[in-house]
Amino acid sequence: MHRLRRPLLLCCTGLWVSLWPLCRGQRFTCETASCARHDVWEPVPFANSTEVCQDAQLRALDEFVSIFPQQCREWAAAGMGPWGDCRKKYCEVLGHLAGNLSHQGSNLYYGGDECRPLVNFNQTLCETSYRDAEGFCECLCPTMGHLQIPRVGACEEKIMKFLFLGRRGYELSQKYALSGYCSDFICEYFGKVGEPNPPYPVAGIPPICKTYDLPWRLYSCIELLSRKNYTPEPWLTPYPADSILECTDATTHEVDIRHIDTWGICGNHKFRWRCPQDFPIMCRDPYGCSGDHCCEETVDMCPLGERVASTFLAIELPEWRGLWPPDWIAALGPTTTLGAYDRFKQNLRTTTGGPSFAQQIADYAWAGTAVLVAIGMTCSCLACYYMGVINTTYVRKVVLGPARLLNAYQADPVTFFASGKLPRDKKREAPLPPMRPAHEIEEERKDKEAVAALGDAWDLATLKGMRHLIDAHGDPDPLQAKLLRDAIRIARARGLQARNPVADLLEKGERWLSTLEAEKELLKAVEEARPDLRWASQVRLTQPPVLGKPWHATTQSKAAEAQVRRTGWTHIEGLRAAVQAARGRDISESHMNEAEVLLQALVARTHELPADRCVLDPDGFGVKLLPRGQHRAVWPVTGDSYTFNEGAKFGGEMGVDVSAPKELLGDAATEDARPVCAEWAKKSTCKAGRDCPWRHCKPQVGDSIRECILFDM
């Protein structure tokens, strides 16, 4: 193969020399000029065109915007960097959106002017060349932690919708327009990640964020995003008057080229918004003139070029229409940087010289190009012919010539050409072991993937922590729980429990999941029982159905109040059962303390404890409460007490109050049931001191307050 490298290099070089003058351009190579499915699009003549457009947008937002912030933050919290599938998911969702808007793949599209910009899309270019996809996944995603938005107002969802779809067209920008309240948050974020030379740099900002021309000045950004008619490049239209500079706060000021200080007036009015009519070009450098964008007569006078819209906010990007991005063209094309003196000399009037050599031979340039193409094709053909001759000779010698017979002769002289007295090696002549079947190899590969996935899921779970896995009731399960459940299910389905590392990981993972479930059940029981604090200490829990009629002394009133207390006691028993189950798990201490304090308060404030749940402590420490499902009853014939379980046909031993283990019995605390001293609640002091029968503390929700009354004996 070393002999073939030089002819192959000559062949490729010849083809490149011959085809380069014909292939160079400023467009991507696609089947269509715009790199979309079609260059010319026509609206469909159907009545449901708008509905299809709206449904397609909602589906795209649900598939990407609803998961983008959470995925980025969870990957960053786990220390894994940016979301790995971000760009693939971004381009895949937009590709499906463009496909859904096209009627059966034809050039007819749904949605009219609103959805017309969404069909100009190429998924392959999106994954390789679209700058908006690059900005979403390499700048916005890794810095989502700096986007601090409160939940009030749903601003994060609105901002993501605007950046994902709203900026892709004028009608879409009106539909997903941002308010001034929401614009404030995204503009603060742009200021953190987009300022070119910040006085106090923020750690962890990718350098690529500085290349997107983000509107990092707060007031200019808010004005840009919150205007009713969204225009990402308002500076392209200069102010319609000479020597009048418009600032961001909508004030106008007269400037004079002879007095340079007048050009810095917008520094006190939230920076420049539009340039004067006689200096219409706003330059790209944000610090070029007195810490602001310069206003020049021509683009050539701007060192970094004309100011452009940010990639995050532009309504249209060149790559959406199949054109190269401007930075590609600038990188491939010749560039010249002129100093101030060279620009002065360039503007001087000069005499017209004679035609240059290039102008003289311009009429014959086509002949020279044809000669170069002919020479390149000839060299390519000769190199290919030379390579073919060498390859054919080599194949003939190795495969068909005497060398083949010589190789067969020297292959194994002991076995195939042995004489009568040469020793033979039986092990060497033994048959080879049978080849492993393909399905066995595939099963082994899947087993290895399952073990690796289980290990990765456990590592992510340990990063989340071993306790306090959920903050409040109703919060969704963490991402680590789903990954760990799936990994455990796959490992068990493939029968990997007996393997040494898998068995240990399964035990740890199931213990982690059981801790999560215990915390969820405990928080659920706390949320269900917490409202009972408001009425647990009340004596009367029902209101008369008819005002003025007797009620509280009637049988119906007692039955209604008993039903209310029975429901409340059900919550107390559920909370106690959750606390007892959680004690066997390594759950969060804060959750456990909160549940135990709430349980003690509920029991203490209950006006009347259920008689069928109360038993005497076997060790003589007062009254205890039976666990859920057990009741105490009295035999009417002898008056002996016994316990029984719900649904059981037979009770416990007669005369024995306790049949459950002592560790399952609950405390009947009464300290918190006493009323709060009214004098202490008002003055933080009490004249009775320790002789006061009431509690000296700050009243809480559900507490009763009583006056301190002492009788002289």
XYZ file of C-alpha atoms in Angstrom:
713
model
C 0.000 0.000 0.000
C 2.996 2.350 0.522
C 3.669 2.137 -3.230
C 0.163 3.460 -3.963
C 0.295 6.616 -1.837
C 2.237 8.797 -4.275
C 0.054 8.013 -7.354
C -3.102 8.517 -5.257
C -1.820 11.877 -4.014
C -1.052 12.954 -7.587
C -4.538 11.937 -8.710
C -6.318 13.873 -5.951
C -4.110 16.930 -6.463
C -4.868 16.989 -10.175
C -8.614 16.777 -9.611
C -8.476 19.581 -7.033
C -6.452 21.878 -9.311
C -8.806 21.307 -12.224
C -12.098 21.684 -10.338
C -11.271 24.409 -7.748
C -11.834 27.391 -10.083
C -15.293 26.008 -10.927
C -16.500 25.011 -7.431
C -15.684 27.997 -5.276
C -18.730 30.023 -4.178
C -20.635 31.458 -1.229
C -23.499 28.926 -1.035
C -23.860 25.523 0.518
C -24.003 22.647 -1.936
C -27.624 21.462 -1.803
C -30.249 20.087 -4.158
C -32.068 23.440 -4.008
C -30.705 26.978 -3.937
C -32.139 27.709 -0.474
C -31.213 24.227 0.873
C -34.864 23.747 1.899
C -37.137 21.127 0.352
C -38.292 23.635 -2.261
C -37.207 27.086 -3.380
C -40.717 28.306 -4.204
C -43.493 27.795 -1.647
C -47.217 28.344 -2.115
C -49.899 28.500 0.637
C -52.395 25.637 0.729
C -55.991 26.516 -0.247
C -57.468 24.676 2.763
C -59.706 26.105 5.490
C -57.748 24.380 8.306
C -54.426 25.905 7.289
C -54.157 28.098 10.391
C -55.155 25.266 12.761
C -52.478 22.958 11.353
C -49.901 25.719 11.783
C -50.904 26.320 15.408
C -50.913 22.598 16.258
C -47.463 22.129 14.720
C -46.070 25.019 16.760
C -47.565 23.707 20.017
C -46.115 20.274 19.340
C -42.658 21.706 18.667
C -42.744 23.854 21.817
C -43.829 20.869 23.903
C -41.045 18.669 22.498
C -38.186 21.151 23.063
C -39.031 24.241 25.127
C -40.708 22.246 27.907
C -37.558 20.155 28.558
C -34.696 22.452 27.487
C -34.195 24.472 30.730
C -34.555 21.444 33.027
C -32.180 19.262 30.992
C -29.521 21.994 30.824
C -29.694 22.710 34.564
C -29.629 19.021 35.542
C -26.639 18.270 33.308
C -24.808 21.290 34.731
C -25.685 20.317 38.324
C -24.366 16.795 37.694
C -21.059 18.235 36.431
C -21.481 16.736 32.945
C -21.238 20.028 31.019
C -23.788 21.075 28.351
C -26.741 18.835 27.498
C -25.283 16.195 25.170
C -28.288 15.807 22.849
C -29.181 19.502 22.771
C -28.265 20.304 19.155
C -29.617 17.032 17.822
C -32.930 17.572 19.637
C -33.106 21.259 18.576
C -32.626 20.442 14.879
C -34.832 17.351 15.021
C -37.792 19.286 16.452
C -37.441 22.118 13.908
C -37.087 19.530 11.145
C -40.319 17.821 12.200
C -41.993 21.227 12.390
C -40.972 22.079 8.811
C -42.104 18.651 7.632
C -45.499 18.974 9.353
C -46.090 22.355 7.716
C -45.478 20.951 4.219
C -48.499 19.322 2.595
C -47.391 15.743 1.834
C -43.846 16.881 1.044
C -44.952 19.244 -1.751
C -44.230 22.965 -2.052
C -47.609 23.776 -0.458
C -47.363 24.932 3.154
C -49.833 25.561 5.985
C -50.237 28.688 8.070
C -49.859 31.560 5.618
C -47.379 34.340 6.408
C -47.006 33.239 10.037
C -45.541 29.813 9.253
C -43.816 30.686 5.961
C -40.369 31.315 7.598
C -40.471 27.926 9.361
C -40.323 25.845 6.141
C -36.928 27.308 5.153
C -34.998 24.679 7.090
C -32.327 22.038 6.453
C -31.730 19.619 9.316
C -28.265 18.568 8.120
C -27.059 22.180 7.944
C -28.683 22.850 11.320
C -26.574 20.153 12.980
C -23.368 21.472 11.374
C -23.630 25.150 10.368
C -26.678 26.931 11.884
C -25.399 29.559 14.313
C -28.688 29.759 16.227
C -28.452 26.035 17.061
C -24.851 26.556 18.117
C -25.839 29.491 20.323
C -28.687 27.581 21.988
C -26.580 24.549 22.884
C -23.064 25.949 23.379
C -23.874 29.298 25.016
C -27.436 29.410 26.390
C -27.565 25.817 27.704
C -24.305 25.817 29.751
C -25.158 29.226 31.269
C -28.815 28.549 32.200
C -27.799 28.875 35.850
C -27.251 32.613 35.297
C -30.818 33.067 33.959
C -32.567 33.837 37.253
C -36.338 34.125 36.665
C -39.096 33.872 39.333
C -41.996 31.538 38.706
C -44.485 34.397 38.872
C -45.532 35.422 35.376
C -44.144 32.317 33.600
C -41.426 34.504 32.068
C -38.971 31.658 31.515
C -41.432 29.807 29.281
C -42.260 32.997 27.356
C -38.567 33.810 26.841
C -37.815 30.297 25.574
C -40.774 30.443 23.170
C -39.595 33.784 21.798
C -35.981 32.624 21.311
C -37.082 29.294 19.780
C -39.868 30.440 17.413
C -40.743 34.099 17.964
C -37.596 35.547 16.377
C -37.970 33.574 13.135
C -40.467 35.946 11.493
C -42.366 39.202 11.923
C -45.769 37.557 12.542
C -44.161 35.071 14.955
C -42.453 37.924 16.839
C -45.845 39.567 17.385
C -47.363 36.268 18.558
C -44.586 35.472 21.046
C -43.747 39.086 21.972
C -42.070 39.713 25.334
C -43.357 42.186 27.896
C -41.107 44.709 29.605
C -41.301 42.619 32.804
C -39.992 39.467 31.106
C -37.507 41.397 28.929
C -35.799 42.626 32.088
C -34.736 39.078 33.071
C -33.352 38.005 29.688
C -31.541 41.353 29.325
C -29.875 40.912 32.722
C -28.749 37.492 31.495
C -27.384 38.984 28.239
C -25.442 41.496 30.343
C -23.780 38.696 32.325
C -22.765 36.506 29.375
C -22.454 38.929 26.457
C -20.452 41.957 27.652
C -17.109 41.865 25.758
C -14.915 43.353 28.497
C -16.826 43.303 31.810
C -15.236 45.024 34.835
C -16.133 42.001 36.959
C -16.044 38.892 34.730
C -18.473 36.081 35.530
C -16.836 32.672 35.869
C -17.920 29.787 33.660
C -19.067 31.811 30.600
C -18.065 30.040 27.329
C -15.941 32.348 25.105
C -18.293 31.667 22.182
C -21.007 33.744 23.911
C -18.957 36.895 23.256
C -19.171 36.334 19.467
C -22.977 36.564 19.157
C -23.272 40.393 19.452
C -25.718 40.083 22.358
C -27.430 43.362 23.389
C -25.696 43.406 26.757
C -26.590 46.991 27.694
C -29.664 46.624 29.922
C -31.864 49.550 28.849
C -31.052 49.201 25.150
C -31.870 45.488 25.328
C -35.205 46.061 27.115
C -36.190 48.734 24.587
C -35.192 46.426 21.715
C -37.203 43.417 22.938
C -40.303 45.082 24.372
C -41.232 47.365 21.456
C -44.532 46.457 19.872
C -43.089 46.266 16.342
C -40.102 44.021 16.921
C -37.041 45.122 14.924
C -33.707 43.486 15.846
C -31.694 46.092 13.866
C -33.272 49.555 14.388
C -29.914 51.243 13.703
C -30.094 50.255 10.006
C -32.603 53.101 9.526
C -30.807 56.346 10.512
C -32.594 59.254 12.111
C -34.199 61.303 9.291
C -32.204 64.479 9.901
C -28.602 65.614 9.642
C -26.511 66.003 12.813
C -29.324 64.656 15.038
C -28.458 61.686 17.267
C -31.272 59.565 18.767
C -30.667 57.882 22.159
C -32.285 54.809 23.676
C -34.636 56.835 25.892
C -36.182 58.343 22.674
C -34.529 61.734 23.178
C -32.798 63.488 20.246
C -29.738 65.696 20.467
C -27.890 67.869 17.993
C -24.244 66.958 17.407
C -21.388 68.714 15.624
C -18.416 67.046 13.981
C -16.305 70.038 15.004
C -17.098 69.509 18.691
C -16.381 65.880 19.507
C -17.799 66.226 23.037
C -21.320 66.595 21.655
C -21.201 63.001 20.361
C -21.038 61.614 23.903
C -24.422 63.040 24.914
C -26.142 59.617 24.742
C -23.926 58.341 27.541
C -26.369 60.063 29.894
C -29.423 58.846 27.950
C -28.902 55.043 27.935
C -26.532 55.032 24.898
C -27.096 55.463 21.163
C -30.152 54.135 19.355
C -29.871 55.567 15.798
C -27.207 57.567 13.971
C -27.762 60.889 12.107
C -28.721 60.862 8.458
C -25.329 62.237 7.357
C -23.476 59.552 9.398
C -25.835 56.600 8.772
C -23.555 53.640 9.562
C -23.400 52.382 13.175
C -20.176 50.439 13.751
C -19.951 47.051 15.446
C -17.390 47.915 18.170
C -19.411 48.772 21.339
C -16.508 50.788 22.806
C -15.331 52.551 19.630
C -16.461 56.109 20.407
C -16.539 57.293 24.028
C -17.629 53.854 25.234
C -20.396 53.555 22.612
C -20.920 52.520 18.972
C -19.424 54.915 16.417
C -21.454 56.603 13.660
C -19.599 56.790 10.313
C -20.305 57.797 6.742
C -19.321 54.451 5.167
C -18.811 50.870 6.308
C -15.115 51.003 5.353
C -14.522 53.509 8.133
C -15.599 50.961 10.789
C -12.593 48.795 11.895
C -14.810 45.808 12.816
C -17.502 46.439 10.211
C -21.120 47.493 10.536
C -23.192 46.560 13.585
C -25.394 43.506 13.007
C -28.258 41.891 14.867
C -27.464 39.240 17.446
C -27.642 35.637 16.302
C -30.104 35.025 19.157
C -32.466 37.781 17.978
C -32.118 38.017 14.177
C -35.334 37.481 12.216
C -33.386 35.926 9.336
C -29.924 34.330 9.112
C -28.090 33.715 5.788
C -27.670 29.981 6.460
C -31.478 29.582 6.590
C -31.475 30.496 2.869
C -28.490 28.328 1.920
C -25.874 31.113 2.098
C -22.607 31.017 3.988
C -22.485 32.932 7.292
C -20.640 36.265 7.036
C -17.785 35.093 9.265
C -17.114 32.189 6.859
C -16.867 34.584 3.911
C -14.607 36.919 5.874
C -12.363 34.010 6.906
C -11.990 32.639 3.344
C -11.801 35.954 1.488
C -8.822 38.369 1.415
C -8.852 41.035 4.120
C -6.916 44.280 4.418
C -6.662 46.435 7.518
C -5.795 50.062 6.772
C -4.536 52.563 9.269
C -5.816 56.130 9.627
C -3.056 57.575 7.418
C -3.634 54.923 4.720
C -7.387 55.671 4.724
C -6.554 59.401 4.365
C -4.340 58.712 1.354
C -6.981 56.440 -0.129
C -9.542 59.279 -0.034
C -7.230 61.755 -1.856
C -7.918 62.475 -5.502
C -5.370 60.885 -7.831
C -4.789 61.036 -11.545
C -6.110 58.180 -13.624
C -3.299 55.846 -14.704
C -3.138 53.470 -17.634
C -4.758 50.056 -17.672
C -3.105 47.443 -15.501
C -1.720 44.134 -16.775
C -4.813 42.294 -15.475
C -7.087 44.664 -17.414
C -5.057 44.164 -20.578
C -5.349 40.357 -20.537
C -8.961 40.265 -19.267
C -10.287 39.427 -22.745
C -8.029 36.342 -22.951
C -8.505 35.059 -19.383
C -10.936 32.366 -20.520
C -8.245 30.791 -22.679
C -5.835 30.579 -19.751
C -8.522 29.000 -17.587
C -9.247 26.405 -20.265
C -5.531 25.569 -20.543
C -5.277 25.109 -16.744
C -8.343 22.854 -16.709
C -6.941 20.771 -19.589
C -3.569 20.403 -17.858
C -5.228 19.364 -14.594
C -7.425 16.753 -16.280
C -4.451 15.369 -18.217
C -2.350 15.042 -15.052
C -5.250 13.325 -13.295
C -5.719 10.800 -16.085
C -1.981 10.007 -16.243
C -1.796 9.550 -12.469
C -4.828 7.242 -12.483
C -3.385 5.206 -15.348
C -0.039 4.884 -13.566
C -1.728 3.803 -10.344
C -3.816 1.205 -12.205
C -0.775 -0.317 -13.900
C 1.094 -0.670 -10.584
C -1.903 -2.166 -8.834
C -2.575 -4.674 -11.621
C 1.064 -5.822 -11.612
C 1.054 -6.278 -7.850
C -2.181 -8.305 -7.891
C -0.945 -10.518 -10.723
C 2.252 -11.359 -8.866
C 0.688 -12.008 -5.479
C -2.577 -13.758 -6.414
C -1.948 -15.462 -9.728
C 1.848 -15.898 -9.956
C 4.418 -18.353 -8.518
C 4.363 -16.547 -5.196
C 0.971 -18.110 -4.486
C 2.367 -21.645 -4.897
C 5.421 -20.794 -2.801
C 3.194 -19.505 0.032
C 1.175 -22.741 -0.045
C 4.373 -24.796 0.023
C 5.747 -22.912 3.043
C 2.449 -22.832 4.907
C 2.798 -25.935 7.161
C 5.557 -28.331 6.098
C 5.246 -30.465 9.258
C 1.590 -31.363 8.749
C 1.202 -31.405 5.001
C 4.690 -32.374 3.773
C 6.058 -34.357 6.732
C 8.419 -37.285 6.170
C 7.965 -40.574 7.957
C 10.131 -39.781 10.992
C 9.245 -36.123 11.731
C 7.414 -35.561 15.095
C 3.793 -34.468 14.955
C 2.120 -32.034 17.347
C -1.389 -33.316 18.121
C -2.419 -30.103 19.902
C -1.477 -28.058 16.862
C -3.539 -30.310 14.619
C -6.599 -30.198 16.930
C -9.671 -28.547 15.407
C -10.398 -24.928 16.269
C -13.155 -24.200 18.760
C -16.519 -23.449 17.186
C -17.264 -19.812 16.350
C -19.573 -18.075 18.792
C -23.014 -17.402 17.295
C -23.981 -13.819 16.534
C -26.928 -13.782 18.960
C -24.639 -14.797 21.851
C -22.235 -11.965 21.074
C -25.154 -9.521 20.829
C -26.556 -10.683 24.190
C -23.148 -10.216 25.815
C -22.953 -6.694 24.399
C -26.414 -5.844 25.753
C -25.455 -7.251 29.175
C -22.386 -5.021 29.267
C -24.483 -2.004 28.267
C -27.021 -2.801 31.011
C -24.271 -3.075 33.656
C -22.677 0.181 32.472
C -26.049 1.969 32.471
C -26.741 0.756 36.018
C -23.349 2.019 37.194
C -23.863 5.410 35.539
C -27.370 5.733 37.018
C -26.055 4.964 40.497
C -23.241 7.538 40.102
C -25.802 10.198 39.134
C -27.990 9.207 42.095
C -25.078 9.616 44.522
C -24.424 13.090 43.101
C -28.038 13.966 43.960
C -27.478 12.773 47.538
C -28.617 9.951 49.802
C -31.343 11.870 51.636
C -33.536 14.958 51.179
C -34.232 13.779 47.652
C -37.449 15.808 47.314
C -38.323 19.219 48.770
C -42.117 19.299 48.961
C -45.183 17.220 48.229
C -46.170 17.404 44.574
C -42.648 17.997 43.238
C -41.741 15.700 40.329
C -39.296 12.868 40.858
C -35.679 13.818 40.104
C -34.214 12.717 36.780
C -31.879 10.345 38.628
C -34.869 8.327 39.897
C -36.146 7.615 36.375
C -32.688 6.642 35.137
C -32.124 4.376 38.135
C -35.547 2.686 37.835
C -34.993 1.980 34.134
C -31.486 0.634 34.742
C -32.704 -1.675 37.560
C -35.619 -2.901 35.450
C -33.345 -3.726 32.494
C -30.779 -5.445 34.709
C -33.435 -7.649 36.333
C -35.098 -8.392 33.013
C -31.769 -9.663 31.675
C -31.159 -11.811 34.767
C -27.994 -10.040 35.947
C -28.817 -10.171 39.682
C -26.272 -12.901 40.417
C -23.285 -10.949 39.134
C -21.100 -9.486 41.849
C -21.101 -5.765 40.932
C -24.701 -5.843 39.726
C -26.073 -7.335 42.942
C -24.410 -4.621 45.039
C -25.623 -1.852 42.715
C -29.162 -3.260 42.728
C -29.247 -3.305 46.527
C -27.940 0.271 46.779
C -30.230 1.549 44.025
C -33.364 -0.023 45.509
C -32.446 1.389 48.925
C -32.067 4.853 47.330
C -35.455 4.527 45.609
C -37.101 3.291 48.803
C -35.750 6.356 50.627
C -37.277 8.554 47.912
C -40.647 6.810 48.212
C -40.576 7.065 52.022
C -39.923 10.808 51.814
C -42.740 11.222 49.275
C -45.206 9.304 51.451
C -44.142 11.241 54.555
C -44.528 14.632 52.838
C -47.893 13.548 51.429
C -49.139 12.567 54.890
C -47.878 15.885 56.312
C -49.712 17.899 53.654
C -52.948 15.962 54.245
C -52.800 16.328 58.024
C -51.542 19.934 58.310
C -54.963 21.616 57.692
C -56.405 19.717 60.679
C -54.439 21.998 63.045
C -57.077 24.716 62.520
C -59.951 22.720 64.043
C -58.354 19.934 66.109
C -58.667 21.873 69.372
C -62.201 23.125 68.726
C -65.059 21.705 70.791
C -67.773 22.327 68.223
C -66.970 21.384 64.665
C -70.330 21.735 62.932
C -72.825 24.514 62.341
C -76.627 24.169 62.689
C -78.277 23.614 59.336
C -81.062 26.035 60.328
C -80.149 29.145 62.292
C -82.019 29.517 65.577
C -82.930 25.835 65.855
C -81.426 23.491 68.481
C -78.470 21.627 67.096
C -75.414 21.042 69.303
C -77.332 18.968 71.867
C -79.033 16.765 69.261
C -78.097 13.255 68.196
C -77.559 14.394 64.602
C -75.008 16.995 65.762
C -73.051 14.410 67.746
C -73.019 12.020 64.770
C -71.862 14.769 62.376
C -69.084 15.894 64.716
C -68.022 12.278 65.243
C -67.720 11.854 61.472
C -65.543 14.988 61.225
C -63.294 13.826 64.056
C -63.116 10.336 62.552
C -61.862 11.835 59.265
C -59.290 13.941 61.111
C -58.131 10.953 63.144
C -57.676 9.028 59.889
C -55.167 11.707 58.833
C -53.400 11.424 62.191
C -53.124 7.643 61.886
C -51.865 7.963 58.310
C -49.206 10.447 59.455
C -48.160 8.159 62.341
C -47.883 5.183 59.978
C -45.753 7.255 57.584
C -43.493 8.385 60.453
C -43.044 4.814 61.693
C -42.241 3.607 58.168
C -39.772 6.461 57.676
C -37.881 5.674 60.877
C -36.516 2.560 59.227
C -35.175 4.609 56.309
C -32.288 7.052 56.144
C -34.478 10.020 55.171
C -34.006 13.756 55.645
C -33.861 14.827 59.292
C -35.732 18.059 58.517
C -38.638 16.149 56.955
C -38.685 13.722 59.889
C -38.644 16.487 62.529
C -41.413 18.371 60.728
C -43.627 15.270 60.628
C -43.000 14.329 64.279
C -43.715 17.864 65.529
C -46.927 18.000 63.488
C -48.010 14.577 64.780
C -47.447 15.588 68.414
C -49.333 18.855 67.904
C -52.313 17.119 66.301
C -52.569 14.475 69.026
C -52.154 17.058 71.776
C -54.794 19.405 70.332
C -57.388 16.728 69.670
C -60.225 17.528 72.062
C -61.294 13.929 72.549
C -59.029 10.999 71.704
C -60.899 7.970 70.277
C -61.644 5.573 73.114
C -61.198 2.505 70.917
C -57.605 3.598 70.107
C -56.398 4.323 73.688
C -54.696 1.736 75.908
C -52.571 1.883 79.051
C -48.805 1.747 78.662
C -47.531 -1.707 79.758
C -44.600 0.010 81.527
C -46.898 2.408 83.397
C -46.137 5.628 81.519
C -49.672 6.822 80.941
C -51.874 6.426 77.881
C -50.669 5.060 74.544
C -52.336 4.934 71.112
C -52.821 1.746 69.139
C -51.353 1.564 65.603
C -53.564 1.989 62.553
C -55.901 -0.954 61.983
C -56.125 -2.030 65.653
C -59.020 -1.188 67.990
C -59.832 -1.670 71.670
C -63.236 -2.960 72.826
C -64.916 -3.965 76.098
C -66.751 -7.278 76.579
C -70.209 -6.219 77.849
C -70.700 -9.328 79.979
C -67.580 -9.151 82.162
C -66.289 -5.653 81.444
C -62.885 -6.987 80.323
C -61.087 -5.204 77.488
C -59.445 -6.761 74.442
C -57.986 -5.622 71.115
C -58.832 -6.681 67.591
C -57.757 -5.908 64.019
C -60.067 -4.427 61.392
C -61.682 -7.127 59.287
C -60.648 -9.969 61.661
C -63.172 -12.548 62.832
C -61.553 -13.083 66.259
C -60.145 -10.604 68.798
C -57.140 -10.772 71.100
C -56.781 -12.256 74.531
C -59.428 -11.155 77.032
C -58.155 -8.788 79.730
C -54.963 -7.844 77.849
C -55.038 -4.205 76.691
C -52.010 -4.366 74.408
C -51.411 -6.940 71.687
C -49.193 -4.839 69.415
C -45.410 -4.398 69.976
C -44.529 -1.507 72.284
C -42.478 0.248 69.587
C -45.630 0.575 67.434
C -47.623 2.352 70.152
C -48.004 6.111 69.768
C -47.609 8.840 72.384
C -50.660 10.765 73.602
C -48.915 14.082 74.340
C -51.048 16.633 76.166
C -48.663 19.535 76.776
C -49.534 21.342 73.533
C -53.259 20.889 74.209
C -53.329 23.434 77.040
C -54.545 26.943 76.148
C -52.116 29.863 75.853
C -52.069 32.448 78.659
C -53.787 35.628 77.422
C -51.633 37.914 79.607
C -48.424 36.313 78.316
C -49.611 36.568 74.703
C -50.269 40.294 75.197
C -47.348 41.421 77.431
C -44.866 38.489 77.346
C -45.149 38.398 81.144
C -47.571 36.774 83.602
C -48.205 37.765 87.220
C -48.853 34.144 88.205
C -45.496 32.875 86.994
C -45.140 29.138 87.420
C -48.493 28.925 89.170
C -50.292 29.811 85.944
C -52.069 26.730 84.575
C -51.742 27.862 80.956
C -48.819 27.790 78.529
C -46.469 30.778 78.252
C -45.644 30.900 74.529
C -46.558 32.710 71.322
C -49.987 31.572 70.026
C -50.008 29.476 66.870
C -52.746 28.675 64.385
C -55.390 26.552 66.139
C -54.369 27.477 69.733
C -56.990 28.597 72.243
C -56.322 31.538 74.615
C -57.505 31.728 78.263
C -57.232 34.329 81.011
C -55.068 33.456 84.012
C -57.369 33.129 87.064
C -55.923 32.144 90.474
C -58.042 31.359 93.564
C -56.702 32.074 97.044
C -56.972 28.977 99.242
